[in-house]
XYZ file of C-alpha atoms in Angstrom:
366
model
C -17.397 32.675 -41.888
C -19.233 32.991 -38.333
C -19.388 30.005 -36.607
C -22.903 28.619 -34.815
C -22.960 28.928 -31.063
C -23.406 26.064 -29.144
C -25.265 25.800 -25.248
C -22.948 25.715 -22.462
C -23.842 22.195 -21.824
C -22.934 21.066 -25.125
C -19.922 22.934 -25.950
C -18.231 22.010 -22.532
C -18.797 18.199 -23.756
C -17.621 19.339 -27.199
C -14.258 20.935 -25.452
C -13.657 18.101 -23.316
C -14.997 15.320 -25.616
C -17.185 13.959 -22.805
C -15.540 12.488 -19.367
C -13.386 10.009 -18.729
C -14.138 7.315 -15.825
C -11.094 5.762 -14.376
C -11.177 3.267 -11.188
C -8.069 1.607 -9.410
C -8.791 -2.004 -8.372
C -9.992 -1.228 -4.615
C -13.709 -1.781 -5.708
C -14.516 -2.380 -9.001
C -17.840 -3.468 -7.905
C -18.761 0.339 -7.273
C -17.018 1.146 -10.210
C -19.031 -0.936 -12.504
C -22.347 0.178 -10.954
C -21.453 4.347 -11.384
C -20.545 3.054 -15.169
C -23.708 1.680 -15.883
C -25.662 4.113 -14.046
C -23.909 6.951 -15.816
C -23.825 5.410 -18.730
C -20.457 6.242 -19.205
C -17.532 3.104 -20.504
C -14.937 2.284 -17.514
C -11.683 4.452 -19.444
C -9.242 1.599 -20.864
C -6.334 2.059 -18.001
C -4.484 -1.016 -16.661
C -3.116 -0.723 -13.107
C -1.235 -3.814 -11.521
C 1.586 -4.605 -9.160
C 5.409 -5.778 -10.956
C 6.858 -8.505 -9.870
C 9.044 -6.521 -7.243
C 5.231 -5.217 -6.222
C 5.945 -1.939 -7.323
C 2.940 -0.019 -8.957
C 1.821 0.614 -12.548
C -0.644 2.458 -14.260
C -0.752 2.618 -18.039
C -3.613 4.551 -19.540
C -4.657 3.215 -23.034
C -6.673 6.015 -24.023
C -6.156 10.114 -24.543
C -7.080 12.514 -21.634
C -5.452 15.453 -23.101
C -8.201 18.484 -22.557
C -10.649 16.006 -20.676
C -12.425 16.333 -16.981
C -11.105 12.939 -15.390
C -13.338 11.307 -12.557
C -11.166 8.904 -10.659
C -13.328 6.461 -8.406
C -11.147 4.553 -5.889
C -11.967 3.543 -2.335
C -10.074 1.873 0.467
C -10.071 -1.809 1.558
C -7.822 -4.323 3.246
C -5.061 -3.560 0.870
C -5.146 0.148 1.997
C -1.834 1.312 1.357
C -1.618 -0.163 -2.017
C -5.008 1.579 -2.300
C -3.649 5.123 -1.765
C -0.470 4.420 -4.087
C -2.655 3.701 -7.196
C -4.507 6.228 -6.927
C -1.712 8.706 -6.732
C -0.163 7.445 -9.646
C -3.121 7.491 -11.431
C -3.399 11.044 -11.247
C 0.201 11.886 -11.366
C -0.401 9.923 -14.979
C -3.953 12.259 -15.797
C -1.765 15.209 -15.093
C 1.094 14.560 -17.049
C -0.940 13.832 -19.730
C -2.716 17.166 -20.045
C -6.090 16.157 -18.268
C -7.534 19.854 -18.031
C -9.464 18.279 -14.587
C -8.958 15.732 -12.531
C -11.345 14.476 -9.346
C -11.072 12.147 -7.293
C -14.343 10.240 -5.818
C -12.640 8.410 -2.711
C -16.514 7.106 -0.397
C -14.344 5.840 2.044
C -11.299 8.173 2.802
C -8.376 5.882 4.323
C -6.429 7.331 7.884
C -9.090 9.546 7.716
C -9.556 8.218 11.798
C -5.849 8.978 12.219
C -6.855 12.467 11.655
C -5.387 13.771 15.583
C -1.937 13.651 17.262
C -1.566 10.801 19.737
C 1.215 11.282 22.044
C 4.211 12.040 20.158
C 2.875 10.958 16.781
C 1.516 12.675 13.764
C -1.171 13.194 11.548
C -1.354 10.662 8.711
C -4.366 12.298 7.493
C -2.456 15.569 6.973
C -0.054 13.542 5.081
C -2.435 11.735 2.822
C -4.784 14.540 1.761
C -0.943 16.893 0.856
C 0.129 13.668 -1.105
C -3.256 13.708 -3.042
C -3.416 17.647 -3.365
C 0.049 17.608 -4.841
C 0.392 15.029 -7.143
C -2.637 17.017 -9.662
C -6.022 16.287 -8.293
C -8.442 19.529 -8.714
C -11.309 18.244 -6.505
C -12.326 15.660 -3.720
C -15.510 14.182 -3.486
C -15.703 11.506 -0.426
C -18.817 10.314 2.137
C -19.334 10.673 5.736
C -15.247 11.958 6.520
C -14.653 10.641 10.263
C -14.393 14.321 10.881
C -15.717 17.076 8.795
C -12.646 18.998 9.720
C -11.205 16.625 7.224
C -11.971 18.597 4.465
C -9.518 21.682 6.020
C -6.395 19.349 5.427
C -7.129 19.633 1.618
C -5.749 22.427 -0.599
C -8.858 21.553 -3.599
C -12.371 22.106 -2.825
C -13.779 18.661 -0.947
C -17.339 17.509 -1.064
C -18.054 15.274 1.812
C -21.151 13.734 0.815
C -23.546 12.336 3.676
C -25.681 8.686 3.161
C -27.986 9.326 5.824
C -30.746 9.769 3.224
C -30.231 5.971 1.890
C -29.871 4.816 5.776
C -33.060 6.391 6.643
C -35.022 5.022 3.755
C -33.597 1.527 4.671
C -35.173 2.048 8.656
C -38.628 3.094 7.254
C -38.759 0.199 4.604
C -36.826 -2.924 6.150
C -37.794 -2.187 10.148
C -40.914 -3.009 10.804
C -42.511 -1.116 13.749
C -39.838 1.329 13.572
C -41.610 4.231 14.890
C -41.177 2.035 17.866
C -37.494 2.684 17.498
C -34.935 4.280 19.725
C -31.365 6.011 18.422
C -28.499 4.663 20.682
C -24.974 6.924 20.346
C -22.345 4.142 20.983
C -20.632 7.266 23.210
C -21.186 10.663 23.579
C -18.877 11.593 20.612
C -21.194 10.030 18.084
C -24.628 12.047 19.783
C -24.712 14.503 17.250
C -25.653 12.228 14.555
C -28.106 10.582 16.754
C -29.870 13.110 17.455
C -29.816 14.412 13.457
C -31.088 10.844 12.851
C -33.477 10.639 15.662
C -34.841 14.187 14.877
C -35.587 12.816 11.590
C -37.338 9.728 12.093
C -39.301 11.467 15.085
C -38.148 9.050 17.556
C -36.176 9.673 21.024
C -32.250 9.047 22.167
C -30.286 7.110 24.393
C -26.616 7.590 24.654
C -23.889 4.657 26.083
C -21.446 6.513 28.602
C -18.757 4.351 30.571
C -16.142 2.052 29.654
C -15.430 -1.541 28.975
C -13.649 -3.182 31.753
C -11.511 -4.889 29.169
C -10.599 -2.873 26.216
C -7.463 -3.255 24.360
C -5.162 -0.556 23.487
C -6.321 -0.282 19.933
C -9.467 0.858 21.770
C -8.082 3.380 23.960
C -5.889 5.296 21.290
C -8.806 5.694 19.201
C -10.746 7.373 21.733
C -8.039 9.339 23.246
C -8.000 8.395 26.769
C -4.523 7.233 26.622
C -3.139 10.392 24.798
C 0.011 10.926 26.835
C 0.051 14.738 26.971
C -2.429 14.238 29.522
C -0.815 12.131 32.310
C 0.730 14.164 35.007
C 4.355 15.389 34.724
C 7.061 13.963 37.118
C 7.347 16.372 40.634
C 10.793 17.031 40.067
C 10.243 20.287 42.173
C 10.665 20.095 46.089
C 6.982 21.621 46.881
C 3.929 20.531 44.857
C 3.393 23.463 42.333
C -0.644 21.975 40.881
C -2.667 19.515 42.825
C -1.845 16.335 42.110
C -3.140 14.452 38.593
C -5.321 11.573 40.046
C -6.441 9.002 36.856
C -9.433 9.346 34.850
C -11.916 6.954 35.876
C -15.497 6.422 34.303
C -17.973 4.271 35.374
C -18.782 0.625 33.623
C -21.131 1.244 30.619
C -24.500 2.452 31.656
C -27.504 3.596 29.040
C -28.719 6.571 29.552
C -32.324 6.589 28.608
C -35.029 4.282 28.141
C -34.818 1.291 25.572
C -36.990 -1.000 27.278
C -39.003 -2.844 24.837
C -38.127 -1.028 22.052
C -35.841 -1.349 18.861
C -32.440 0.022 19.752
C -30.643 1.488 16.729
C -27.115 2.316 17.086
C -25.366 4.927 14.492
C -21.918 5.614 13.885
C -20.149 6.874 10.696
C -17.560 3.882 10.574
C -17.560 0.108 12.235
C -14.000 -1.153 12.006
C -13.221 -2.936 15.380
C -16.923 -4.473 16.646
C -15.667 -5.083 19.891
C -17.306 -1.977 20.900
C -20.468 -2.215 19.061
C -20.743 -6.019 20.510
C -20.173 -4.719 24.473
C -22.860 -1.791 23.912
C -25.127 -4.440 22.621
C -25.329 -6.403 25.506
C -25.469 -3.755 27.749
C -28.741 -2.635 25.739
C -30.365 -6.537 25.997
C -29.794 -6.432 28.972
C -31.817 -2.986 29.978
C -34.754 -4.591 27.500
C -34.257 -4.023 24.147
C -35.873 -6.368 22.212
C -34.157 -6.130 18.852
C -30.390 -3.983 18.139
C -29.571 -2.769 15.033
C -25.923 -1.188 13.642
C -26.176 1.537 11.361
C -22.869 2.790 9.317
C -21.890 4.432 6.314
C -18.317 2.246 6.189
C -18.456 -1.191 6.720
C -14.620 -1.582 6.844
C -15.128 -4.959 8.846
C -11.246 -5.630 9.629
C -9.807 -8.814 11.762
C -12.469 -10.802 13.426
C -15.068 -8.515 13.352
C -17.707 -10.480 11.608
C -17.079 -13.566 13.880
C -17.651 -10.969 16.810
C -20.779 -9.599 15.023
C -22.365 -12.868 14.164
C -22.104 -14.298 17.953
C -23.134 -11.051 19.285
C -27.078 -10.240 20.080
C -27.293 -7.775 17.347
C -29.939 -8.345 15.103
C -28.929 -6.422 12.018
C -25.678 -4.576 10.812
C -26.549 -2.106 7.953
C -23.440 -0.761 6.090
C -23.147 0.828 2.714
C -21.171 -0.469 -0.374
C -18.451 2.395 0.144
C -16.035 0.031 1.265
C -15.845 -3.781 -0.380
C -17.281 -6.502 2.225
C -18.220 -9.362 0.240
C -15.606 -11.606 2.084
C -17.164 -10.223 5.576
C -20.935 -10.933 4.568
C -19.813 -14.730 3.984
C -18.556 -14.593 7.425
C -21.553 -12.664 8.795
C -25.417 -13.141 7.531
C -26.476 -10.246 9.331
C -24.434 -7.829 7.500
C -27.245 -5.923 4.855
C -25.574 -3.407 2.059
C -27.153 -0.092 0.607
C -26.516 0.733 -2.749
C -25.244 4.716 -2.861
C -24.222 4.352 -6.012
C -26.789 6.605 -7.306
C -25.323 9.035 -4.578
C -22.071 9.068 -6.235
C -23.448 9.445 -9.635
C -25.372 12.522 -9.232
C -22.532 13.909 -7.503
C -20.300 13.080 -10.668
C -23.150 14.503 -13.314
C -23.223 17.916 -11.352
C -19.888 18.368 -10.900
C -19.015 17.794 -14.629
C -21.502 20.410 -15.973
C -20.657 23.069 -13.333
C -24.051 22.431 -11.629
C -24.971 23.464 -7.818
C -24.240 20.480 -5.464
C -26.988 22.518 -3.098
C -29.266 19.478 -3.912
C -27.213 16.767 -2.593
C -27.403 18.226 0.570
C -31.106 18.709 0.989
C -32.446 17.755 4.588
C -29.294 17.603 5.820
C -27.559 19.647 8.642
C -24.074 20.251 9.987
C -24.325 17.644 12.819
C -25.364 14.423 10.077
């Protein structure tokens, strides 16, 4: 007896039995909007913390032979974060998933992605752990670095939200033709200028340094890195001229934001003291409203207090990361949905389709 032929389409969802949808509980808020946008049930898994806070995960339903999407982002609890979702797909593999990918928006120590004097590279670590323990394929938004994606051993699609950030400037800013694209330094000029290119506007860049910034502050950037403070002159002569101190001047705009609408880009606002001291230096040189563009609202400490006294008018984050807690804090924190993002993402990769689209408009520097 000869069997009928199915479609591709149709006999990969025949195969697999249609995907399965798992999410750890770092943002079930996301998860429940891919669900219903999908149209796809949450899979039955239960994932809690023992009594000795030791991690379970206990999967309720069959994966054998199935493509498993596992959505889990970071938040406060951000080692707890990574732990779940390890064990989650340590327990997809074991269990015979035939794929397993993990949609991460906002990938934790993903800024701890460089050595610092004699320390390491968390990063490195995390993406081995996450290779290793079964995942086939990474899809994340707006990595801190897009060289990221070179720690992985899967493939790693490293979405951009720049489309949903844009949309947000020509619908909710009124007047923003008007508008200028500030780079909080000169690392971040890249995707000003993708932005600014876009939106047909000009570009101002922040160069200096606080007087007072904290420590935090200066390992981030990498001014403190020790490899780069001058040896001891053990030697009797002086081999090298001597290693005088890097100095920069007190932050200065470079370009014109007078009357205008300042708008300030970054992929990732975690410490506002920054954003908050670039502010004032921009009311001061006569910009009439500041707004804070960023894909991941992470939001830690006191930022929202900081935000909320500052002159900024708006800060415009996505929902990659969970701020609900930081919006109570802060009324001028505004969410975009990517949801939709993420969804597409997941429908493509499950039927082997071209991710080409998803990247329309966009270039290397975004």
């Amino acid at each position: 007896r000869v069997m009928p032929v199915a479609s591709s389409n149709a006999s990969y969802a025949d195969q697999s039995s249609g995907m399965v949808l798992l999410a750890g509980n770092s943002h079930p808020e996301l998860a429940r909007l891919v669900s219903d946008r999908l149209g796809v049930r949450l899979g039955d898994a239960v994932v809690y913390n023992k009594t000795n806070r030791e991690t379970s995960v206990d999967i309720k339903q069959s994966v054998r032979g199935k493509h498993v999407f596992i959505l889990q982002s970071g938040s406060k609890n951000v080692n707890n974060d990574i732990v779940e979702l390890l064990i989650l797909i340590y327990a997809c593999k074991t269990s015979a998933a035939t794929k397993i990918t993990v949609v991460m928006p906002y990938l934790p120590y993903s800024k701890q992605c460089r050595m610092l004097r004699r320390s390491s590279i968390p990063m490195r670590l995390v993406a081995e752990m996450i290779s290793k323990s079964g995942a086939t394929r990474l899809v994340s938004l707006d990595l801190y670095r897009k060289e990221i994606q070179g720690f992985f051993s899967i493939p790693v699609d490293n979405l951009r939200a720049s489309l949903f950030l844009l949309q947000y400037i020509r619908e909710y800013i009124p007047d923003h033709k008007n508008a200028i694209i500030v780079a909080k330094n000169p690392g971040v000029m890249h995707k000003a200028t993708s932005y600014a290119d876009r939106l047909r506007v000009g570009v101002a860049v922040i160069h200096g340094e606080q007087k007072s910034r904290n420590s935090q502050e200066e390992e981030e950037s990498g001014t403190e890195d020790g490899r780069q403070s001058p040896p001891p002159n053990f030697a009797p002569f002086e081999l090298f001229p001597s290693a005088l101190p890097k100095e920069k001047p007190p932050l200065t705009v470079v370009g014109d934001v007078g009357g205008r609408i300042a708008i300030m880009v970054d992929d990732i606002i975690d410490d506002a003291a920054s954003f908050v001291a670039a502010a004032e230096v921009l009311k001061a040189r006569g910009a009439y409203k500041i707004y804070v563009m960023a894909t991941h609202g992470v939001l830690s400490s006191d930022a929202p207090a900081l935000l909320e006294a500052s002159p900024i008018t708006e800060i415009i984050v996505t929902n990659t990361v969970p701020h609900e807690m930081q919006k109570m804090r802060c009324h001028k924190i505004k969410t975009v949905d990517i949801s939709l993002m993420i969804c597409e993402a997941v429908r493509r990769i499950y039927y082997n389709e071209s991710m080409g689209q998803l990247f329309r408009d966009i270039n290397m520097d975004d």
